[in-house]
Amino acid sequence: MRRFTLTTMLLAGMFLLTQQGLSRAESSGKTATGYVFHDANQNRKFDAGEKTLPGVAVSNGLKVVRTDENGKYELPVTDDTILFVIKPRNWRTPLSKNLTPEFYYIHKPKGSPKSHFAGVAPTGPLPESVDFPLYPQKEPNQFRALFFGDPQPRDQKEIDYIAHDVIEDLVGTDASFGVTLGDILFDDLSLFESQARGIALLGIPWYNVIGNHDINYDAPSDKLSDETFERAFGPSYYSFDYGTVHFIVLDDIEWIVTEESKKNKKKKGKYQGGLGKEQIEFVKNDLQQIPEDQLVVLMMHIPLVGVEDRQDLYRLIEKRPFCMSISGHTHHHEHRFITKEDGWRGAKPHHHIINVTVSGSWWSGAPDERGIPHTMMADGAPNGYSIITFDGKEYNLDFRAAGRAAKYQMNIIAPEAVTVDQVADTNVMVNVFNGSEKSKVEMQIGESGSWAPMERIVAIDPSFKKLSETENGVEGKTYRNLPKAKNSTHLWQAKLPDGLKPGTHLLRIRTVEMDGDEHVAGRVIRITPAKPSEKTASTEK
């Protein structure tokens, strides 16, 4: 039998397919068949003697089936279907030259409709056999993954910012793979290839989540808004296993075009957070294949609490004791714990992480000595990325500030000097970038001093407010304004202890995060003698 396989060549960003074994029948409403196999000679072709792999999940974006004892699957397809293999543990899919996983076959016989940014080229009739090669690899219980929120470059110059601010420091990473949590770009979808080339320098497989700035704004419907993303990266939602963890990538960008917008070309559509019935059905069918005691990680762009049909998703995950989710979009860093107040019915709150963004505040603010905007986020945290260590059912997130040492985990906000009579009225604040309501934060003055608890508050970071007002007020500046300050959920405050004597003191802050990680940072503060009152000064004269 002649079988279709993925090839190493790409045409217009998608797989070229061998022309062997093409069906003469019309593809619409047909059934796709194929094999999942161990590509022993790594030529991406199902050759005689190569082992087929039974029990591997394959999907058409709606149904999920497993290959039979012969490694074969069958799935219905339409003229707009993406078939994909769900990567099992200890196996790897082919990778593109930019190290993006090639785990899918796009079936669009007529290709994508015309749009400003090109979609998928016509794929022709449905092949007789759509086969998926896999390659064995070792996947330990404990591994690390990188998470980029919103790199969001407008142009090549900002892609270069990403290279110098983040990529260069990460070359040689021991992470097993990485994920961009949407807004890969800032509207110019012609830059997908250039952005992917830069990230590929890290040398690890890189998965992509679609964001609201990664869609085709001229699309007449949500169904057609992902065509350019599909050409570059494949399906906008899918899943895969790595180690003991099951990862689900979600497309929670719902593109809405009203009848009025269709009539008036000057009026564009709008987006909202939404999943849709088909995607919910896929998640349901996918999770039916996953044991309840396996850790499930949902990856999306818009935070979960901003998704219109999130209750449908809640019903699918709330009975799982091991499930967390992560997003980007809002350009701040936050740990949220979703409870019954939002309709959650699980026994414990659901942990959702809004991830720090690579672009910070959209590459705004004054440039540093490298010419890169400092782009501090509006919650007072620096731009950067996160590293999550997975170990069985457990996970641990580490915050990393771009261009800084790993130990830079907080910003202590205190005056340079305080007179001795004002000590007890002086407030110290600290922004613990990865802090949450489950963090413990304490303050100490001097190594012999006792550790005193600090109070968590939700407020504006005063250092960001001062910085943004100062920078934005500069006349003739050539950089973009910082955004308006927003409430930070990771601020703590406490008064200086009374009784400090004049001199130079080391103020230290210690935080213990929800996962047990401890970080300590210090700031030097001077205590000066009290200023003489006017009456005392007059008497002395």
Coordinates of C-alpha atoms in Angstrom, one line a residue:
M1 CA 0.0 0.0 0.0
R2 CA 1.3 3.5 -0.8
R3 CA 1.0 5.8 2.2
F4 CA 1.2 9.6 2.7
T5 CA 3.8 10.9 5.1
L6 CA 5.0 14.3 6.4
T7 CA 8.1 15.5 4.4
T8 CA 10.9 17.7 5.4
M9 CA 10.1 20.4 3.0
L10 CA 7.7 23.3 3.7
L11 CA 5.7 25.3 1.2
A12 CA 4.3 28.6 2.3
G13 CA 4.9 27.6 5.9
M14 CA 3.0 24.3 5.8
F15 CA 3.9 20.7 5.1
L16 CA 4.4 19.6 1.5
L17 CA 2.8 16.2 1.0
T18 CA 3.9 13.4 -1.2
Q19 CA 1.5 13.0 -4.2
Q20 CA 1.5 9.2 -3.8
G21 CA -1.8 7.5 -3.1
L22 CA -4.1 10.5 -3.5
S23 CA -7.8 9.7 -3.4
R24 CA -9.8 10.5 -6.5
A25 CA -12.9 10.9 -4.5
E26 CA -14.0 14.2 -3.2
S27 CA -12.6 14.9 0.3
S28 CA -15.7 16.6 1.9
G29 CA -17.4 14.3 4.3
K30 CA -14.8 11.6 3.9
T31 CA -12.8 9.5 6.3
A32 CA -9.1 9.9 6.8
T33 CA -7.0 6.9 7.7
G34 CA -3.4 6.5 8.5
Y35 CA -0.7 5.1 10.8
V36 CA 1.4 6.3 13.7
F37 CA 4.8 4.8 13.4
H38 CA 8.4 4.8 14.7
D39 CA 10.3 6.5 12.0
A40 CA 13.5 4.4 12.5
N41 CA 15.5 5.9 9.6
Q42 CA 14.1 9.4 10.3
N43 CA 13.1 10.1 6.7
R44 CA 9.4 10.9 7.7
K45 CA 8.2 8.1 5.5
F46 CA 6.4 4.9 6.6
D47 CA 8.8 2.4 5.1
A48 CA 8.5 -1.4 5.0
G49 CA 9.6 -2.9 8.3
E50 CA 9.1 0.1 10.4
K51 CA 7.1 -0.5 13.6
T52 CA 3.6 0.9 14.0
L53 CA 2.5 2.3 17.4
P54 CA -0.8 1.1 18.9
G55 CA -2.7 3.1 21.5
V56 CA -1.6 6.6 20.3
A57 CA -4.3 9.3 20.3
V58 CA -5.1 11.1 17.1
S59 CA -7.7 13.9 16.6
N60 CA -9.5 15.9 14.0
G61 CA -10.0 18.8 16.4
L62 CA -13.3 17.3 17.7
K63 CA -13.0 13.5 18.1
V64 CA -10.1 11.7 19.7
V65 CA -9.4 8.1 18.8
R66 CA -6.5 5.8 19.5
T67 CA -4.6 3.7 17.0
D68 CA -5.6 0.0 16.9
E69 CA -3.2 -2.9 17.4
N70 CA -1.8 -2.2 13.9
G71 CA -1.2 1.4 14.7
K72 CA -4.0 2.6 12.4
Y73 CA -6.6 5.2 13.0
E74 CA -9.7 6.5 11.2
L75 CA -11.3 9.9 11.6
P76 CA -13.9 11.9 9.6
V77 CA -12.8 15.0 7.8
T78 CA -14.4 18.0 6.0
D79 CA -12.8 20.3 3.6
D80 CA -11.4 22.3 6.5
T81 CA -9.9 19.8 9.0
I82 CA -6.5 19.6 10.7
L83 CA -5.6 16.1 11.8
F84 CA -3.0 15.8 14.5
V85 CA -1.3 13.2 16.6
I86 CA -1.4 13.8 20.4
K87 CA 2.3 13.2 21.3
P88 CA 2.6 10.4 23.9
R89 CA 5.2 10.3 26.7
N90 CA 8.7 9.2 25.6
W91 CA 8.1 10.1 22.0
R92 CA 8.9 13.2 19.9
T93 CA 7.2 14.5 16.8
P94 CA 9.2 15.9 13.8
L95 CA 10.4 19.5 14.2
S96 CA 10.5 22.3 11.7
K97 CA 13.8 24.1 10.9
N98 CA 12.7 26.5 13.6
L99 CA 12.1 23.7 16.1
T100 CA 8.3 24.1 16.1
P101 CA 6.6 20.7 16.4
E102 CA 5.1 19.3 13.2
F103 CA 2.5 17.0 14.5
Y104 CA -0.4 17.8 12.1
Y105 CA -1.7 17.5 8.6
I106 CA -3.8 20.4 7.3
H107 CA -6.6 19.3 4.9
K108 CA -7.9 22.3 3.0
P109 CA -8.3 21.2 -0.6
K110 CA -8.9 24.7 -1.9
G111 CA -6.7 26.4 0.7
S112 CA -7.5 29.4 2.8
P113 CA -9.7 32.3 1.5
K114 CA -7.7 35.4 0.4
S115 CA -6.6 37.7 3.2
H116 CA -4.1 40.4 3.9
F117 CA -1.7 37.8 5.4
A118 CA -1.5 34.5 3.5
G119 CA -3.2 31.5 4.9
V120 CA -2.8 27.8 3.9
A121 CA -2.1 27.0 0.3
P122 CA -4.4 24.5 -1.4
T123 CA -3.6 21.0 -0.2
G124 CA -5.4 19.1 -2.9
P125 CA -7.4 15.9 -2.5
L126 CA -7.3 13.8 0.7
P127 CA -4.3 11.4 0.7
E128 CA -5.0 7.7 0.8
S129 CA -3.1 7.5 4.1
V130 CA -2.1 10.3 6.4
D131 CA 0.7 8.9 8.6
F132 CA 2.5 10.5 11.6
P133 CA 6.1 9.6 12.4
L134 CA 7.4 9.6 16.0
Y135 CA 10.9 9.3 17.5
P136 CA 11.7 7.8 20.9
Q137 CA 13.2 10.1 23.6
K138 CA 13.6 9.9 27.4
E139 CA 11.2 12.0 29.4
P140 CA 11.8 12.0 33.2
N141 CA 9.3 12.7 35.9
Q142 CA 11.0 15.9 36.7
F143 CA 11.6 18.4 33.9
R144 CA 11.5 22.2 33.3
A145 CA 9.6 24.2 30.7
L146 CA 9.9 27.9 29.6
F147 CA 6.8 30.1 29.4
F148 CA 6.8 33.4 27.5
G149 CA 3.9 35.7 27.8
D150 CA 3.2 38.2 25.0
P151 CA 6.6 38.8 23.3
Q152 CA 4.4 41.0 21.0
P153 CA 7.0 42.6 18.7
R154 CA 5.6 45.2 16.3
D155 CA 8.5 44.9 13.9
Q156 CA 12.0 43.4 13.4
K157 CA 13.5 46.0 15.7
E158 CA 11.4 44.6 18.6
I159 CA 12.2 41.0 17.6
D160 CA 15.8 42.1 18.1
Y161 CA 14.9 43.4 21.5
I162 CA 13.6 39.9 22.4
A163 CA 16.8 38.4 21.2
H164 CA 19.1 40.6 23.3
D165 CA 16.8 40.9 26.4
V166 CA 15.8 37.3 26.8
I167 CA 17.1 34.8 24.2
E168 CA 20.8 35.4 24.6
D169 CA 20.7 34.7 28.4
L170 CA 18.7 31.5 27.8
V171 CA 20.9 29.9 25.2
G172 CA 22.0 26.5 26.8
T173 CA 18.8 26.2 28.9
D174 CA 18.1 22.8 30.4
A175 CA 14.4 23.2 29.7
S176 CA 12.8 20.4 27.8
F177 CA 10.6 22.7 25.7
G178 CA 9.1 26.2 25.7
V179 CA 5.7 27.8 25.1
T180 CA 4.6 31.3 23.9
L181 CA 1.3 32.0 25.6
G182 CA -0.1 34.1 22.7
D183 CA 0.5 37.5 21.2
I184 CA 3.5 36.0 19.5
L185 CA 3.4 39.2 17.4
F186 CA 1.7 42.6 17.4
D187 CA -0.6 42.3 14.4
D188 CA 2.0 42.0 11.7
L189 CA 1.7 38.3 10.9
S190 CA 4.4 38.4 8.3
L191 CA 6.9 38.3 11.1
F192 CA 6.0 34.7 12.4
E193 CA 9.0 33.2 10.6
S194 CA 11.5 35.8 11.9
Q195 CA 10.2 35.5 15.5
A196 CA 10.4 31.7 15.3
R197 CA 14.0 31.8 14.0
G198 CA 15.2 33.8 17.0
I199 CA 13.5 31.5 19.6
A200 CA 14.9 28.5 17.7
L201 CA 18.4 29.5 18.9
L202 CA 17.4 28.1 22.3
G203 CA 17.6 24.6 20.7
I204 CA 14.5 23.2 22.2
P205 CA 11.0 22.4 20.8
W206 CA 8.7 25.4 21.0
Y207 CA 4.9 25.3 21.1
N208 CA 2.7 28.3 20.4
V209 CA -0.7 29.5 21.7
I210 CA -2.7 31.9 19.6
G211 CA -3.4 35.4 20.9
N212 CA -5.7 38.2 19.9
H213 CA -2.8 39.9 18.0
D214 CA -2.1 36.7 16.1
I215 CA -5.3 36.5 14.2
N216 CA -6.5 37.8 10.8
Y217 CA -8.5 40.9 11.5
D218 CA -9.9 40.9 8.0
A219 CA -11.5 37.5 8.6
P220 CA -15.3 37.4 8.2
S221 CA -15.7 34.8 10.9
D222 CA -14.0 33.2 13.9
K223 CA -13.5 30.0 11.9
L224 CA -11.4 31.8 9.4
S225 CA -9.5 34.1 11.7
D226 CA -6.7 31.5 12.4
E227 CA -5.7 30.8 8.8
T228 CA -2.2 32.5 9.0
F229 CA -1.5 31.0 12.4
E230 CA -2.4 27.6 11.0
R231 CA -0.1 28.0 8.1
A232 CA 2.8 28.8 10.4
F233 CA 2.1 26.6 13.4
G234 CA -0.8 24.2 12.7
P235 CA -4.0 23.8 14.8
S236 CA -4.9 26.6 17.2
Y237 CA -5.8 24.1 19.8
Y238 CA -4.3 20.7 20.5
S239 CA -2.7 18.6 23.3
F240 CA 0.4 16.6 24.1
D241 CA 2.1 14.6 26.9
Y242 CA 5.5 15.3 28.3
G243 CA 6.8 13.2 31.2
T244 CA 3.9 12.6 33.6
V245 CA 2.1 15.8 32.5
H246 CA -0.7 16.3 30.0
F247 CA -0.7 19.7 28.3
I248 CA -3.7 21.2 26.5
V249 CA -3.2 24.3 24.3
L250 CA -6.5 26.3 24.1
D251 CA -7.6 28.9 21.5
D252 CA -9.7 31.3 23.7
I253 CA -9.8 34.1 21.1
E254 CA -13.3 34.4 19.7
W255 CA -13.4 36.7 16.7
I256 CA -16.9 38.4 16.3
V257 CA -17.9 40.0 13.1
T258 CA -21.4 41.6 13.1
E259 CA -23.6 42.0 10.1
E260 CA -23.0 45.8 10.3
S261 CA -19.2 45.2 10.2
K262 CA -19.6 43.0 7.1
K263 CA -21.5 45.8 5.3
N264 CA -19.2 48.6 6.5
K265 CA -15.6 47.7 5.6
K266 CA -14.3 50.5 7.8
K267 CA -15.7 48.7 10.9
K268 CA -13.6 45.8 12.0
G269 CA -14.8 42.9 14.1
K270 CA -13.9 42.5 17.8
Y271 CA -12.6 39.7 19.9
Q272 CA -13.6 38.3 23.2
G273 CA -12.5 35.4 25.4
G274 CA -14.3 32.3 24.2
L275 CA -13.7 28.6 23.4
G276 CA -16.8 27.5 21.4
K277 CA -18.6 24.2 21.4
E278 CA -16.3 22.3 19.1
Q279 CA -13.2 23.1 21.2
I280 CA -15.1 22.2 24.4
E281 CA -16.0 18.9 22.8
F282 CA -12.4 18.3 21.9
V283 CA -11.3 19.0 25.5
K284 CA -14.0 16.6 26.8
N285 CA -12.9 13.8 24.5
D286 CA -9.2 14.5 25.1
L287 CA -9.6 14.4 28.9
Q288 CA -11.5 11.1 28.7
Q289 CA -8.2 9.6 27.6
I290 CA -6.3 11.0 30.7
P291 CA -6.3 9.4 34.1
E292 CA -7.8 11.6 36.9
D293 CA -4.6 11.4 38.9
Q294 CA -2.4 12.8 36.1
L295 CA -1.5 16.5 36.2
V296 CA -3.2 18.5 33.5
V297 CA -1.9 21.9 32.4
L298 CA -4.2 24.2 30.4
M299 CA -2.3 26.9 28.4
M300 CA -4.2 29.8 26.9
H301 CA -3.9 33.5 26.1
I302 CA -6.8 35.4 27.7
P303 CA -6.9 34.6 31.5
L304 CA -9.5 31.9 32.4
V305 CA -11.8 34.3 34.3
G306 CA -12.1 36.4 31.1
V307 CA -13.4 33.5 29.0
E308 CA -17.2 33.8 28.3
D309 CA -17.9 30.0 28.3
R310 CA -15.5 29.1 31.0
Q311 CA -18.2 27.4 33.0
D312 CA -18.3 24.7 30.4
L313 CA -14.6 24.2 30.8
Y314 CA -14.9 24.3 34.6
R315 CA -17.3 21.3 34.5
L316 CA -14.6 19.3 32.7
I317 CA -11.7 20.0 35.0
E318 CA -13.1 20.8 38.5
K319 CA -13.3 17.1 39.6
R320 CA -9.6 16.6 38.7
P321 CA -7.4 17.0 41.8
F322 CA -4.4 17.8 39.7
C323 CA -5.0 20.6 37.3
M324 CA -3.7 24.1 36.8
S325 CA -3.8 26.7 34.0
I326 CA -1.6 29.6 32.7
S327 CA -2.2 32.5 30.4
G328 CA -0.8 35.9 29.4
H329 CA -2.7 38.9 27.8
T330 CA -3.0 41.4 30.6
H331 CA 0.7 42.4 30.9
H332 CA 1.1 41.8 34.6
H333 CA 2.0 38.8 36.8
E334 CA -0.5 37.3 39.1
H335 CA -1.5 34.1 40.9
R336 CA -5.3 33.7 40.9
F337 CA -7.2 31.1 42.9
I338 CA -10.6 30.5 41.3
T339 CA -13.4 29.7 43.8
K340 CA -17.2 29.2 43.9
E341 CA -17.5 33.0 43.6
D342 CA -16.7 32.5 39.9
G343 CA -18.9 29.4 39.6
W344 CA -16.1 26.9 40.3
R345 CA -17.4 23.7 42.0
G346 CA -14.2 21.9 42.7
A347 CA -13.2 20.8 46.1
K348 CA -10.2 23.2 46.1
P349 CA -9.7 26.5 44.3
H350 CA -8.2 26.3 40.8
H351 CA -4.8 27.8 40.5
H352 CA -4.5 30.1 37.4
I353 CA -1.3 31.9 36.6
I354 CA -1.3 35.1 34.6
N355 CA 2.3 35.0 33.3
V356 CA 4.8 37.8 33.2
T357 CA 5.2 39.1 29.7
V358 CA 8.4 39.2 27.6
S359 CA 7.4 42.6 26.2
G360 CA 6.5 44.0 29.6
S361 CA 4.4 47.1 28.9
W362 CA 4.6 46.6 25.1
W363 CA 8.2 47.7 24.8
S364 CA 7.6 51.1 26.3
G365 CA 9.6 53.3 28.7
A366 CA 13.0 54.9 28.4
P367 CA 15.7 52.7 26.8
D368 CA 18.6 51.3 28.9
E369 CA 22.3 51.3 28.0
R370 CA 21.6 48.6 25.4
G371 CA 19.0 50.7 23.7
I372 CA 16.2 48.4 24.9
P373 CA 13.2 50.0 26.7
H374 CA 13.0 48.9 30.4
T375 CA 9.3 48.3 29.7
M376 CA 8.3 47.7 33.4
M377 CA 4.9 46.3 33.7
A378 CA 2.1 48.4 35.3
D379 CA 2.0 46.3 38.4
G380 CA 5.6 47.3 39.2
A381 CA 7.2 43.9 38.1
P382 CA 9.9 43.8 35.4
N383 CA 9.4 42.2 32.0
G384 CA 10.6 38.6 31.7
Y385 CA 9.4 35.0 31.6
S386 CA 8.8 32.1 33.9
I387 CA 10.3 28.6 34.3
I388 CA 8.1 25.9 35.6
T389 CA 9.6 22.7 37.1
F390 CA 7.3 19.8 36.9
D391 CA 7.7 16.7 39.1
G392 CA 5.0 14.1 38.9
K393 CA 1.9 15.8 40.0
E394 CA 3.7 18.8 41.5
Y395 CA 4.9 22.0 39.8
N396 CA 6.9 25.1 40.9
L397 CA 7.1 28.4 39.1
D398 CA 10.2 30.5 39.1
F399 CA 10.0 34.2 38.0
R400 CA 12.8 35.5 35.8
A401 CA 13.3 39.2 35.1
A402 CA 14.8 39.9 31.7
G403 CA 18.4 41.0 31.7
R404 CA 18.7 40.4 35.5
A405 CA 20.3 37.8 37.8
A406 CA 18.0 35.0 38.9
K407 CA 18.1 36.3 42.5
Y408 CA 16.3 39.5 41.4
Q409 CA 12.9 38.6 42.8
M410 CA 11.6 41.8 44.5
N411 CA 11.9 45.6 44.6
I412 CA 12.1 47.1 48.1
I413 CA 10.6 50.6 48.3
A414 CA 12.0 52.7 51.1
P415 CA 13.5 56.2 51.6
E416 CA 17.2 56.7 51.4
A417 CA 17.3 58.4 54.8
V418 CA 14.9 58.8 57.7
T419 CA 15.4 61.0 60.8
V420 CA 15.3 59.2 64.0
D421 CA 12.1 60.8 65.2
Q422 CA 10.3 59.7 62.0
V423 CA 11.3 56.1 62.1
A424 CA 8.1 54.7 63.6
D425 CA 6.0 56.5 61.0
T426 CA 8.0 55.4 58.0
N427 CA 6.5 52.8 55.7
V428 CA 8.5 50.2 53.9
M429 CA 6.9 48.5 50.9
V430 CA 8.1 45.5 48.8
N431 CA 6.9 44.3 45.4
V432 CA 7.6 40.5 45.4
F433 CA 7.2 39.8 41.7
N434 CA 6.0 36.2 42.1
G435 CA 4.2 36.7 45.3
S436 CA 0.6 35.7 46.0
E437 CA -1.9 35.5 48.8
K438 CA -0.2 32.3 49.9
S439 CA 3.2 34.0 50.3
K440 CA 4.8 34.8 53.7
V441 CA 6.8 38.0 53.7
E442 CA 8.9 39.3 56.6
M443 CA 11.2 42.3 57.3
Q444 CA 14.4 42.5 59.4
I445 CA 16.7 45.4 60.3
G446 CA 20.3 44.3 60.9
E447 CA 21.4 40.6 61.1
S448 CA 20.6 40.5 64.8
G449 CA 17.1 41.9 64.5
S450 CA 14.0 39.8 64.6
W451 CA 11.9 39.0 61.5
A452 CA 8.6 40.9 61.6
P453 CA 5.6 40.0 59.4
M454 CA 4.6 42.3 56.6
E455 CA 1.0 43.0 55.5
R456 CA -0.1 42.1 52.0
I457 CA -2.1 44.8 50.2
V458 CA -3.6 45.3 46.7
A459 CA -2.5 48.7 45.6
I460 CA -0.6 50.8 43.1
D461 CA 3.1 50.3 43.2
P462 CA 4.4 53.8 44.1
S463 CA 7.8 53.3 42.4
F464 CA 6.1 52.5 39.1
K465 CA 3.7 55.4 39.5
K466 CA 6.6 57.8 40.1
L467 CA 8.6 56.3 37.2
S468 CA 5.8 56.5 34.7
E469 CA 4.8 60.0 35.6
T470 CA 8.5 61.2 35.3
E471 CA 9.2 59.4 32.0
N472 CA 5.9 60.2 30.4
G473 CA 6.4 63.9 31.3
V474 CA 9.7 64.2 29.3
E475 CA 9.2 66.6 26.4
G476 CA 10.5 65.5 23.0
K477 CA 11.0 61.9 24.1
T478 CA 11.5 59.3 21.4
Y479 CA 10.2 56.3 23.4
R480 CA 6.6 55.2 24.1
N481 CA 4.7 56.2 27.2
L482 CA 4.4 53.7 29.9
P483 CA 0.8 52.7 30.7
K484 CA -1.2 53.9 33.6
A485 CA -0.3 52.1 36.8
K486 CA -2.6 49.3 37.8
N487 CA -3.2 47.5 41.1
S488 CA -0.6 45.0 42.1
T489 CA -1.5 41.8 43.9
H490 CA 2.0 41.2 45.2
L491 CA 2.8 44.2 47.4
W492 CA 3.5 44.0 51.1
Q493 CA 4.1 46.8 53.7
A494 CA 5.2 47.4 57.3
K495 CA 6.5 50.3 59.4
L496 CA 10.1 50.6 60.4
P497 CA 10.7 49.4 64.0
D498 CA 10.9 52.2 66.6
G499 CA 14.1 52.7 68.4
L500 CA 16.6 52.5 65.5
K501 CA 19.6 54.6 66.3
P502 CA 21.3 56.9 63.8
G503 CA 23.6 55.1 61.4
T504 CA 23.6 53.0 58.3
H505 CA 21.4 49.9 58.5
L506 CA 20.7 46.9 56.3
L507 CA 17.0 46.3 55.8
R508 CA 16.3 42.8 54.6
I509 CA 13.1 41.2 53.2
R510 CA 12.5 37.5 53.2
T511 CA 9.7 35.8 51.3
V512 CA 8.6 32.2 51.3
E513 CA 6.4 31.5 48.3
M514 CA 3.5 29.0 48.1
D515 CA 5.8 26.3 46.7
G516 CA 8.3 26.7 49.5
D517 CA 10.9 28.7 47.6
E518 CA 12.7 31.3 49.8
H519 CA 14.1 34.6 48.5
V520 CA 16.0 37.3 50.5
A521 CA 16.9 40.8 49.3
G522 CA 18.4 43.8 51.1
R523 CA 18.4 47.6 50.9
V524 CA 20.6 50.0 52.7
I525 CA 18.8 52.7 54.7
R526 CA 20.3 55.6 56.7
I527 CA 18.9 56.8 60.0
T528 CA 19.9 60.4 60.7
P529 CA 19.7 62.5 63.9
A530 CA 16.5 64.5 64.4
K531 CA 16.4 68.0 63.0
P532 CA 16.4 70.6 65.8
S533 CA 13.1 72.3 66.2
E534 CA 12.9 76.1 65.5
K535 CA 12.5 76.8 69.2
T536 CA 15.6 74.7 70.1
A537 CA 17.6 76.2 67.3
S538 CA 16.7 79.7 68.6
T539 CA 17.7 78.9 72.1
E540 CA 21.1 77.5 71.0
K541 CA 21.8 80.8 69.2

